Amino acid sequence: MSSTTTNPTGFSSAWIIFRTCVEERLVYRGDFALGTLMRFLPIITQIFLWTAVYTAAGGSINGYTRNDVIAYYLLTMLGRAFSSMPGLASGIAGQIRSGEIKKFLIQPIDLLHYLLLARVAHKLVYYAVAAGPFALVFWLCGDYFPPWPDGPTWVAFLLSLLMGFVLGFFLEATLGMIGFWFLEVSSLLFFYMLANFFFSGHMFPLEFLTNSVPPWFASLLWFQPLQFLAYFPSAVYLGKITGPELWQGLALQAAWVVFFYTTARVAMHRGYNRYSGFGG
Amino acid sequence: MKDSVWLYPKLLWTFARNSLIRDMTFRSNFLIEAFSSLVWMVMNLGFYLLVFLKIEESQAAGATADIAGWEKPEFLVFIATTMIVNSVMQAFFMPNAQELSELVRTGGLDFALLKPIDTQFLVSLRKSSWSSLSNFFVALLLIAYAVPHLPAPPSLASWLLYPLYLLCGVLIMYSIMISLAATSIWLGRNQTLYDFWFYITNFSRYPMEIYQGNVLGDGLRLGFTYVLPILVVINVPARVLAKPFTPEYAGLAIFALVATALALVGSRWVFQKALASYRSASS
């Protein structure tokens, strides 16, 4: 390898990591496109279920019409395409357990930096392959969507999707770092998955809960970070969050990004210090 | 052989016992697994309770809320039925179906073929995951809660037919699962097909009445009843217990029996066809 003789610059090593990960990801592209399309199958049941629910409930539930709810589910899928990080936390914990993490201790590559680049590469390939299925389904379901939102809403929507990616990454990375303290984190991750499903608003729009839960729980809902992984961008696109609430929401999201960025870094360094590797 | 009648029940007992011993070796893991599948179920139940609450809020006081003709207690019976069928699938068949594709890939299926018993029996029932049965017991509690609230209390015939149709539902699901798993013999590996199983059976978890109102709805309802009978799996037993008997559903109930028989025969055929084209990967 040439990189052993000439010390790579930060950029060129980043480029090599990125390119390798793109190539790695493209190996299974057929399986991938089919899998993405199938992921939309539950939307069909959701359409029929919510049609039945709204037949009984009438016009709107907490400001959401039937079409809003269906558009909401589709948008949460888009949000999760950005924020979900399959295998990230379990991958980190696995590397800690197997001792593979050692290579990041001796090579001049930062673990989080490497994983972030790999994730960006994987996501870009994912979007390239998934754009087709997503476009098809959104086009087929076009009637459920409200008219196109205005410019500022678009900017806020895209911004929250992008921050959702970064937030999802550092949140899951932090969870993975727990592997330095507890070697087996799979049951913890399962509970995270359950919490995520609920608190990210993947099950239903979080507004549905506002009048039905104790006030402390309602305020918890509006401050917790998981809402930004699916609920927030979708509600922004549908025009449910506007004006000062919108900018406060984005600021809160940015604050959570900074928080988890810091936590992941601190946890990694603390973890490195207490890590002891055995064997070769 | 004189004891051949008892051979398979005995084997089944041994398989179940071994799995239970294995589960009990890692007791805290067992408890965590049982607890997490419970949490998952409670979340699902909470979702439907919330939906019913929202419908009740929007209706005039005194009106009964329903989703596609299923009132709340009836719907709870429906959810309980889903939980029973799913927990039985997850406890007894899912671990084996997942293992089958791994056995094919590694060549471990050779050892299963060499055993002097039916291969389909062996690969379908060898492992059980007892922790998945926690939902089964929660479902029984849910039924105990919901049945006294039903608009029409179930008759004796309903109570007798309910377990029978639960069994039919499980057998139909099993047939679909083992057929999909068998395709891994042809394909070498089929991760996507398991996703496929999950997404297809997702359609079965709702009352069939919701699939109506347009061509797609009618198509889905008819297709998933008469071609791939997954709507029969939950709907028929749930209806038997939760709703009074009508001639229209008597027809569907009889069809469910036929569908179960056909599914079992069909999956047996698929499995043996697949097995015939197995090329060992080991040597």
Coordinates of C-alpha atoms in Angstrom, one line a residue:
Chain A
M1 CA 0.0 0.0 0.0
S2 CA 1.3 3.4 -1.0
S3 CA -0.3 5.0 2.0
T4 CA 2.2 3.2 4.3
T5 CA 5.1 5.0 2.7
T6 CA 3.6 8.4 2.1
N7 CA 1.7 9.7 5.0
P8 CA -1.8 10.4 3.7
T9 CA -3.3 13.8 4.1
G10 CA -6.6 14.0 6.1
F11 CA -8.5 14.5 2.9
S12 CA -7.0 11.7 0.9
S13 CA -7.5 9.1 3.6
A14 CA -11.1 10.3 4.0
W15 CA -11.6 9.9 0.3
I16 CA -10.1 6.3 0.3
I17 CA -12.4 5.3 3.2
F18 CA -15.4 6.9 1.5
R19 CA -14.7 5.2 -1.9
T20 CA -14.1 1.8 -0.4
C21 CA -17.4 2.0 1.5
V22 CA -19.3 3.0 -1.5
E23 CA -17.9 0.0 -3.4
E24 CA -18.6 -2.3 -0.5
R25 CA -22.2 -1.2 -0.4
L26 CA -22.9 -1.6 -4.1
V27 CA -22.2 -5.3 -4.0
Y28 CA -25.8 -6.1 -2.9
R29 CA -27.7 -3.5 -5.0
G30 CA -30.4 -5.8 -6.4
D31 CA -31.4 -7.2 -3.0
F32 CA -31.3 -3.6 -1.7
A33 CA -33.8 -2.1 -4.3
L34 CA -36.2 -4.9 -3.8
G35 CA -35.9 -4.6 0.0
T36 CA -36.6 -0.9 -0.2
L37 CA -39.7 -1.4 -2.3
M38 CA -41.1 -4.0 0.1
R39 CA -40.6 -1.7 3.0
F40 CA -43.5 0.3 1.6
L41 CA -46.0 -2.6 1.8
P42 CA -47.2 -1.8 5.3
I43 CA -48.2 1.6 4.0
I44 CA -51.0 -0.1 2.1
T45 CA -52.4 -1.5 5.3
Q46 CA -52.0 1.8 7.0
I47 CA -54.0 3.5 4.3
F48 CA -56.9 1.1 4.7
L49 CA -56.6 1.1 8.5
W50 CA -56.7 4.9 8.8
T51 CA -59.5 5.1 6.2
A52 CA -61.5 2.8 8.5
V53 CA -60.5 4.8 11.6
Y54 CA -61.5 8.2 10.0
T55 CA -64.8 6.7 8.7
A56 CA -65.6 6.3 12.4
A57 CA -63.9 9.4 13.8
G58 CA -64.8 11.9 11.1
G59 CA -62.8 14.9 9.8
S60 CA -59.7 15.3 11.9
I61 CA -57.8 13.9 14.9
N62 CA -55.6 16.5 16.7
G63 CA -55.4 18.5 13.5
Y64 CA -54.6 15.6 11.2
T65 CA -56.9 14.5 8.5
R66 CA -56.8 11.0 7.0
N67 CA -54.6 12.2 4.1
D68 CA -52.3 14.0 6.6
V69 CA -51.8 10.8 8.6
I70 CA -51.0 8.8 5.5
A71 CA -48.6 11.5 4.2
Y72 CA -47.1 11.6 7.7
Y73 CA -46.3 7.9 7.6
L74 CA -44.7 8.2 4.2
L75 CA -42.6 11.2 5.4
T76 CA -41.5 9.4 8.6
M77 CA -40.1 6.7 6.3
L78 CA -38.2 9.4 4.5
G79 CA -37.0 10.8 7.9
R80 CA -35.9 7.4 9.0
A81 CA -34.0 6.9 5.7
F82 CA -31.9 9.7 7.0
S83 CA -31.8 9.1 10.7
S84 CA -31.8 5.3 11.1
M85 CA -28.4 3.7 11.5
P86 CA -28.8 0.0 11.1
G87 CA -25.9 -1.9 12.8
L88 CA -24.0 1.1 14.0
A89 CA -24.3 0.7 17.8
S90 CA -24.2 -3.1 17.6
G91 CA -21.2 -2.8 15.3
I92 CA -19.2 -0.6 17.7
A93 CA -20.1 -2.9 20.6
G94 CA -19.2 -5.9 18.6
Q95 CA -15.8 -4.4 17.7
I96 CA -15.1 -3.7 21.3
R97 CA -16.0 -7.2 22.3
S98 CA -14.0 -8.9 19.6
G99 CA -11.0 -6.6 20.1
E100 CA -11.1 -5.3 16.6
I101 CA -11.3 -1.8 18.1
K102 CA -7.6 -2.1 18.7
K103 CA -6.8 -1.0 15.2
F104 CA -8.3 2.4 15.8
L105 CA -6.0 2.7 18.9
I106 CA -2.8 2.1 16.8
Q107 CA -3.7 3.5 13.4
P108 CA -3.9 7.3 12.9
I109 CA -7.6 7.1 12.1
D110 CA -10.3 8.4 14.4
L111 CA -13.0 5.8 15.1
L112 CA -15.9 8.2 14.9
H113 CA -14.5 9.9 11.9
Y114 CA -14.1 6.6 10.1
L115 CA -17.6 5.4 11.0
L116 CA -19.2 8.7 9.9
L117 CA -17.5 8.6 6.5
A118 CA -18.5 5.0 6.1
R119 CA -22.1 5.8 7.1
V120 CA -22.2 8.8 4.7
A121 CA -21.0 6.5 1.9
H122 CA -23.6 3.8 2.8
K123 CA -26.4 6.4 2.9
L124 CA -25.5 8.0 -0.4
V125 CA -25.5 4.6 -2.1
Y126 CA -28.8 3.9 -0.3
Y127 CA -30.3 7.1 -1.6
A128 CA -29.1 6.4 -5.1
V129 CA -30.7 3.0 -5.1
A130 CA -33.8 3.9 -3.0
A131 CA -34.6 7.1 -4.9
G132 CA -36.5 5.1 -7.5
P133 CA -38.8 3.2 -5.1
F134 CA -39.3 6.3 -2.9
A135 CA -40.2 8.4 -6.0
L136 CA -42.6 5.8 -7.3
V137 CA -44.4 5.4 -4.0
F138 CA -44.6 9.1 -3.3
W139 CA -45.9 9.7 -6.8
L140 CA -48.5 6.9 -6.4
C141 CA -49.6 8.4 -3.1
G142 CA -49.4 12.0 -4.3
D143 CA -53.0 12.7 -3.6
Y144 CA -52.5 12.2 0.1
F145 CA -50.0 15.1 0.3
P146 CA -51.0 18.8 0.8
P147 CA -49.8 21.3 -1.8
W148 CA -46.1 21.9 -2.0
P149 CA -44.8 23.8 1.0
D150 CA -43.2 27.2 0.6
G151 CA -39.5 27.9 0.4
P152 CA -38.7 28.5 4.1
T153 CA -40.6 25.3 5.0
W154 CA -38.6 23.3 2.5
V155 CA -35.3 24.7 3.9
A156 CA -36.4 23.8 7.5
F157 CA -37.5 20.4 6.3
L158 CA -34.2 19.6 4.6
L159 CA -32.3 21.1 7.5
S160 CA -34.1 18.9 10.0
L161 CA -33.6 15.8 7.8
L162 CA -29.8 16.5 7.6
M163 CA -29.6 17.2 11.3
G164 CA -31.6 14.0 11.8
F165 CA -28.8 12.1 10.1
V166 CA -26.1 13.6 12.3
L167 CA -28.2 13.2 15.4
G168 CA -29.1 9.6 14.6
F169 CA -25.4 8.9 14.0
F170 CA -24.0 10.3 17.2
L171 CA -26.9 9.0 19.3
E172 CA -26.3 5.4 18.1
A173 CA -22.6 5.8 18.3
T174 CA -23.0 6.9 22.0
L175 CA -25.1 3.8 22.6
G176 CA -22.4 1.6 20.9
M177 CA -19.7 3.1 23.2
I178 CA -21.6 1.7 26.2
G179 CA -20.0 -1.5 25.0
F180 CA -16.8 -0.3 26.7
W181 CA -18.5 -0.7 30.0
F182 CA -21.0 -3.6 29.4
L183 CA -19.8 -6.1 26.8
E184 CA -23.3 -7.3 25.8
V185 CA -25.6 -4.4 24.8
S186 CA -28.1 -6.3 22.6
S187 CA -31.0 -6.2 25.0
L188 CA -30.3 -2.5 25.7
L189 CA -30.4 -1.9 22.0
F190 CA -33.7 -3.7 21.7
F191 CA -35.2 -1.4 24.3
Y192 CA -33.7 1.6 22.5
M193 CA -35.4 0.3 19.3
L194 CA -38.7 0.1 21.1
A195 CA -38.3 3.6 22.6
N196 CA -37.3 4.9 19.3
F197 CA -40.3 3.4 17.5
F198 CA -42.6 5.2 20.0
F199 CA -40.8 8.5 20.8
S200 CA -39.7 9.2 17.2
G201 CA -43.3 9.3 16.2
H202 CA -43.0 6.3 13.9
M203 CA -46.1 4.7 15.4
F204 CA -48.4 7.8 15.1
P205 CA -48.0 11.6 15.1
L206 CA -47.0 12.7 18.6
E207 CA -49.8 15.3 18.7
F208 CA -52.2 12.4 19.2
L209 CA -50.9 12.0 22.7
T210 CA -51.0 15.6 23.9
N211 CA -54.5 15.6 25.5
S212 CA -54.4 11.9 26.5
V213 CA -51.2 11.9 28.7
P214 CA -50.2 13.6 32.0
P215 CA -48.7 17.1 31.4
W216 CA -45.2 16.1 32.5
F217 CA -45.2 13.3 29.9
A218 CA -46.4 15.7 27.2
S219 CA -43.6 18.2 28.0
L220 CA -41.1 15.3 28.0
L221 CA -42.4 14.4 24.5
W222 CA -41.6 17.9 23.1
F223 CA -38.0 18.0 24.6
Q224 CA -36.8 14.4 23.9
P225 CA -34.3 13.9 21.1
L226 CA -35.9 11.0 19.4
Q227 CA -38.7 13.1 17.9
F228 CA -36.2 14.6 15.5
L229 CA -35.5 11.3 13.9
A230 CA -38.9 11.0 12.2
Y231 CA -41.7 13.1 13.7
F232 CA -40.2 16.6 13.5
P233 CA -39.2 16.7 9.8
S234 CA -42.6 15.1 8.8
A235 CA -44.6 17.5 10.9
V236 CA -42.6 20.4 9.5
Y237 CA -43.3 19.4 5.9
L238 CA -47.0 19.0 6.6
G239 CA -47.1 22.5 8.0
K240 CA -48.0 21.4 11.5
I241 CA -45.1 23.2 13.0
T242 CA -44.7 26.9 12.0
G243 CA -43.5 30.3 13.1
P244 CA -41.4 30.5 16.3
E245 CA -42.1 26.9 17.2
L246 CA -40.4 25.8 14.0
W247 CA -37.2 27.7 14.7
Q248 CA -37.2 26.7 18.4
G249 CA -37.6 23.1 17.2
L250 CA -34.6 23.4 14.9
A251 CA -32.6 25.0 17.6
L252 CA -33.4 22.2 20.0
Q253 CA -32.5 19.7 17.4
A254 CA -29.1 21.4 16.8
A255 CA -28.6 21.4 20.6
W256 CA -29.2 17.6 20.8
V257 CA -26.8 17.1 17.9
V258 CA -24.1 19.0 19.8
F259 CA -24.9 17.1 23.0
F260 CA -24.6 13.7 21.4
Y261 CA -21.6 14.7 19.4
T262 CA -19.9 15.6 22.7
T263 CA -21.2 12.5 24.5
A264 CA -20.0 10.2 21.8
R265 CA -16.5 11.7 21.8
V266 CA -16.2 11.8 25.6
A267 CA -17.5 8.2 25.8
M268 CA -15.0 7.1 23.2
H269 CA -12.0 8.6 25.0
R270 CA -13.1 7.4 28.4
G271 CA -13.7 4.0 26.8
Y272 CA -10.2 3.9 25.2
N273 CA -8.7 4.6 28.6
R274 CA -10.4 1.8 30.3
Y275 CA -10.1 -0.7 27.4
S276 CA -7.8 -3.6 27.7
G277 CA -7.1 -5.7 24.7
F278 CA -5.9 -9.2 25.0
G279 CA -4.4 -11.6 22.3
G280 CA -3.1 -10.7 18.9
Chain B
M1 CA -42.2 -50.9 14.6
K2 CA -44.6 -51.0 17.5
D3 CA -43.6 -47.8 19.1
S4 CA -43.6 -45.8 15.8
V5 CA -46.9 -44.2 16.7
W6 CA -45.3 -42.6 19.7
L7 CA -42.0 -41.8 18.0
Y8 CA -42.9 -38.4 16.8
P9 CA -44.7 -37.2 19.9
K10 CA -41.8 -38.5 22.0
L11 CA -39.3 -36.6 19.7
L12 CA -41.4 -33.5 20.0
W13 CA -41.3 -33.8 23.8
T14 CA -37.5 -34.2 23.7
F15 CA -37.0 -31.2 21.4
A16 CA -39.2 -29.0 23.5
R17 CA -37.5 -30.2 26.7
N18 CA -34.0 -29.6 25.3
S19 CA -34.9 -26.1 24.2
L20 CA -36.4 -25.3 27.6
I21 CA -33.3 -26.6 29.4
R22 CA -31.2 -24.4 27.1
D23 CA -33.4 -21.4 27.7
M24 CA -33.2 -22.0 31.5
T25 CA -29.4 -22.1 31.3
F26 CA -29.4 -18.4 30.5
R27 CA -32.2 -17.4 32.8
S28 CA -31.8 -13.7 32.9
N29 CA -31.6 -13.6 29.1
F30 CA -34.8 -15.6 29.1
L31 CA -36.5 -13.0 31.4
I32 CA -35.2 -10.1 29.3
E33 CA -36.5 -11.6 26.1
A34 CA -39.9 -12.4 27.6
F35 CA -40.1 -8.9 29.0
S36 CA -39.1 -7.2 25.8
S37 CA -41.7 -9.0 23.7
L38 CA -44.2 -8.0 26.4
V39 CA -43.2 -4.4 26.1
W40 CA -43.6 -4.6 22.3
M41 CA -47.1 -6.1 22.7
V42 CA -48.2 -3.5 25.3
M43 CA -47.0 -0.7 22.8
N44 CA -49.2 -2.2 20.1
L45 CA -52.1 -2.6 22.4
G46 CA -51.6 1.0 23.6
F47 CA -51.7 2.2 20.0
Y48 CA -55.1 0.7 19.4
L49 CA -56.5 1.9 22.7
L50 CA -55.3 5.4 21.7
V51 CA -57.0 5.1 18.3
F52 CA -60.3 4.0 20.0
L53 CA -59.9 6.9 22.4
K54 CA -59.5 9.3 19.5
I55 CA -62.6 7.9 17.8
E56 CA -64.6 8.1 21.1
E57 CA -63.5 11.7 21.6
S58 CA -64.8 12.7 18.1
Q59 CA -68.1 11.0 18.5
A60 CA -71.2 12.0 20.2
A61 CA -71.5 10.8 23.8
G62 CA -73.1 7.4 24.1
A63 CA -72.2 6.3 20.6
T64 CA -70.1 3.1 20.3
A65 CA -66.7 3.4 18.6
D66 CA -65.8 0.8 16.0
I67 CA -63.1 0.2 13.4
A68 CA -64.6 -1.4 10.3
G69 CA -67.5 -2.8 12.4
W70 CA -65.3 -4.1 15.2
E71 CA -66.2 -2.5 18.5
K72 CA -63.5 -2.1 21.2
P73 CA -64.0 -5.5 23.1
E74 CA -64.3 -7.3 19.7
F75 CA -61.1 -5.6 18.5
L76 CA -59.3 -6.6 21.7
V77 CA -60.3 -10.2 21.0
F78 CA -58.9 -9.7 17.5
I79 CA -55.6 -8.4 18.9
A80 CA -55.4 -11.2 21.4
T81 CA -55.9 -13.7 18.6
T82 CA -53.1 -12.1 16.7
M83 CA -50.9 -12.3 19.8
I84 CA -51.6 -16.0 20.2
V85 CA -50.9 -17.0 16.6
N86 CA -47.8 -14.8 16.5
S87 CA -46.4 -16.0 19.8
V88 CA -46.9 -19.7 18.8
M89 CA -45.2 -19.0 15.5
Q90 CA -42.3 -17.2 17.1
A91 CA -41.9 -19.8 19.8
F92 CA -42.0 -23.0 17.7
F93 CA -41.4 -22.3 14.0
M94 CA -39.6 -19.0 13.5
P95 CA -36.3 -20.2 15.1
N96 CA -36.3 -23.2 12.9
A97 CA -37.1 -21.5 9.7
Q98 CA -34.3 -19.1 10.3
E99 CA -32.0 -21.9 11.0
L100 CA -32.9 -23.8 7.8
S101 CA -31.4 -21.2 5.5
E102 CA -28.2 -21.3 7.7
L103 CA -28.2 -25.1 7.5
V104 CA -28.4 -24.9 3.7
R105 CA -25.6 -22.4 3.4
T106 CA -23.2 -24.2 5.7
G107 CA -24.1 -27.7 4.5
G108 CA -25.4 -28.7 8.0
L109 CA -28.6 -30.0 6.4
D110 CA -26.7 -33.1 5.5
F111 CA -26.9 -34.2 9.1
A112 CA -30.6 -33.6 9.2
L113 CA -31.1 -35.7 6.0
L114 CA -29.1 -38.6 7.5
K115 CA -31.4 -38.9 10.5
P116 CA -34.0 -41.7 10.2
I117 CA -36.9 -39.4 10.7
D118 CA -39.0 -37.1 8.6
T119 CA -36.7 -34.2 7.5
Q120 CA -39.5 -31.6 7.5
F121 CA -40.5 -32.6 11.0
L122 CA -36.9 -32.4 12.2
V123 CA -36.1 -29.0 10.6
S124 CA -39.5 -27.5 11.6
L125 CA -39.6 -28.3 15.3
R126 CA -36.1 -28.9 16.6
K127 CA -35.7 -25.6 18.4
S128 CA -38.3 -23.7 20.4
S129 CA -38.0 -20.3 21.9
W130 CA -40.0 -20.5 25.1
S131 CA -39.7 -16.9 26.0
S132 CA -41.9 -15.9 23.1
L133 CA -44.8 -17.6 24.8
S134 CA -45.0 -14.8 27.3
N135 CA -47.3 -13.0 24.9
F136 CA -49.5 -16.1 24.7
F137 CA -50.4 -15.7 28.4
V138 CA -50.9 -12.0 28.1
A139 CA -53.3 -12.7 25.2
L140 CA -55.3 -15.1 27.5
L141 CA -55.6 -12.4 30.1
L142 CA -56.7 -10.0 27.4
I143 CA -59.4 -12.4 26.3
A144 CA -60.5 -12.9 29.9
Y145 CA -60.9 -9.1 30.1
A146 CA -62.5 -8.5 26.7
V147 CA -65.0 -11.4 26.6
P148 CA -67.3 -10.2 29.4
H149 CA -67.5 -6.8 27.6
L150 CA -68.5 -8.3 24.2
P151 CA -71.9 -7.1 22.9
A152 CA -72.9 -10.8 22.3
P153 CA -71.4 -13.3 24.7
P154 CA -69.8 -16.3 22.9
S155 CA -71.7 -19.6 22.8
L156 CA -70.3 -22.9 23.8
A157 CA -69.8 -23.7 20.1
S158 CA -67.7 -20.6 19.8
W159 CA -65.5 -21.6 22.7
L160 CA -65.0 -25.1 21.1
L161 CA -64.3 -23.8 17.6
Y162 CA -61.9 -21.0 18.7
P163 CA -59.0 -23.3 19.6
L164 CA -59.6 -25.3 16.4
Y165 CA -59.4 -22.2 14.2
L166 CA -56.4 -20.9 16.1
L167 CA -54.7 -24.2 15.2
C168 CA -55.8 -23.7 11.5
G169 CA -54.3 -20.2 11.6
V170 CA -51.0 -21.4 13.0
L171 CA -50.9 -24.2 10.4
I172 CA -51.5 -21.9 7.5
M173 CA -48.8 -19.5 8.7
Y174 CA -46.5 -22.5 9.2
S175 CA -47.1 -23.6 5.7
I176 CA -46.2 -20.2 4.2
M177 CA -43.2 -20.0 6.4
I178 CA -41.8 -23.4 5.7
S179 CA -42.4 -22.9 1.9
L180 CA -40.5 -19.6 2.0
A181 CA -37.7 -21.2 4.1
A182 CA -37.5 -24.1 1.6
T183 CA -36.8 -21.7 -1.2
S184 CA -33.4 -21.0 0.5
I185 CA -32.4 -24.5 -0.7
W186 CA -32.8 -23.2 -4.3
L187 CA -31.5 -19.7 -3.7
G188 CA -28.7 -20.5 -1.3
R189 CA -29.6 -17.7 0.9
N190 CA -32.8 -15.6 1.3
Q191 CA -32.6 -12.8 3.8
T192 CA -35.1 -10.8 1.7
L193 CA -37.6 -13.6 1.8
Y194 CA -37.8 -13.3 5.5
D195 CA -38.5 -9.6 5.2
F196 CA -41.1 -10.7 2.6
W197 CA -42.7 -13.0 5.2
F198 CA -42.9 -10.2 7.7
Y199 CA -44.4 -7.8 5.2
I200 CA -46.9 -10.2 3.8
T201 CA -48.1 -11.5 7.1
N202 CA -48.5 -7.8 8.1
F203 CA -51.6 -7.8 6.0
S204 CA -53.2 -10.5 8.2
R205 CA -53.1 -8.5 11.4
Y206 CA -56.1 -6.3 10.6
P207 CA -59.8 -7.1 10.2
M208 CA -60.5 -8.0 6.6
E209 CA -63.3 -5.5 6.5
I210 CA -60.8 -2.6 6.3
Y211 CA -59.7 -3.8 2.8
Q212 CA -62.6 -2.4 0.9
G213 CA -63.9 0.6 -0.9
N214 CA -61.8 0.4 -4.1
V215 CA -60.4 -2.0 -6.5
L216 CA -57.1 -2.4 -4.6
G217 CA -59.0 -3.1 -1.3
D218 CA -61.3 -5.7 -2.9
G219 CA -58.3 -7.2 -4.7
L220 CA -56.3 -7.5 -1.5
R221 CA -59.2 -9.0 0.4
L222 CA -60.0 -11.6 -2.2
G223 CA -56.4 -12.4 -3.0
F224 CA -55.3 -12.7 0.6
T225 CA -58.4 -14.8 1.4
Y226 CA -58.6 -17.2 -1.5
V227 CA -55.2 -17.3 -3.2
L228 CA -52.8 -16.8 -0.2
P229 CA -55.1 -17.3 2.7
I230 CA -53.4 -15.1 5.3
L231 CA -56.5 -13.1 6.1
V232 CA -58.2 -16.3 7.3
V233 CA -55.5 -16.8 9.9
I234 CA -56.6 -14.2 12.5
N235 CA -60.0 -13.1 11.1
V236 CA -61.8 -16.5 11.3
P237 CA -60.9 -17.4 14.9
A238 CA -61.3 -13.9 16.2
R239 CA -64.7 -13.6 14.6
V240 CA -65.8 -17.0 15.9
L241 CA -65.2 -15.8 19.4
A242 CA -66.0 -12.2 19.2
K243 CA -69.1 -12.1 16.9
P244 CA -72.3 -14.0 16.6
F245 CA -72.4 -16.6 13.9
T246 CA -73.9 -15.6 10.6
P247 CA -74.4 -17.9 7.5
E248 CA -72.0 -15.7 5.5
Y249 CA -69.2 -16.4 7.9
A250 CA -70.1 -20.0 8.2
G251 CA -69.0 -20.3 4.6
L252 CA -65.7 -18.5 5.4
A253 CA -65.2 -20.8 8.4
I254 CA -65.6 -23.9 6.2
F255 CA -63.3 -22.4 3.6
A256 CA -60.7 -21.9 6.4
L257 CA -60.6 -25.7 7.0
V258 CA -60.1 -26.4 3.3
A259 CA -57.5 -23.7 3.1
T260 CA -55.6 -25.2 6.0
A261 CA -55.5 -28.7 4.4
L262 CA -54.5 -27.3 1.0
A263 CA -51.8 -25.1 2.6
L264 CA -50.3 -28.1 4.5
V265 CA -50.3 -30.3 1.4
G266 CA -48.9 -27.5 -0.8
S267 CA -46.1 -26.7 1.6
R268 CA -45.2 -30.3 2.0
W269 CA -44.9 -30.6 -1.8
V270 CA -42.8 -27.4 -2.0
F271 CA -40.5 -28.6 0.8
Q272 CA -39.9 -32.0 -0.8
K273 CA -39.3 -30.5 -4.3
A274 CA -36.8 -28.1 -2.7
L275 CA -35.1 -30.9 -0.8
A276 CA -34.8 -33.0 -4.0
S277 CA -32.6 -30.3 -5.5
Y278 CA -30.4 -29.8 -2.4
R279 CA -26.7 -29.9 -3.3
S280 CA -24.7 -30.3 -0.2
A281 CA -22.3 -27.4 0.5
S282 CA -20.1 -29.2 3.0
S283 CA -17.8 -31.7 1.3

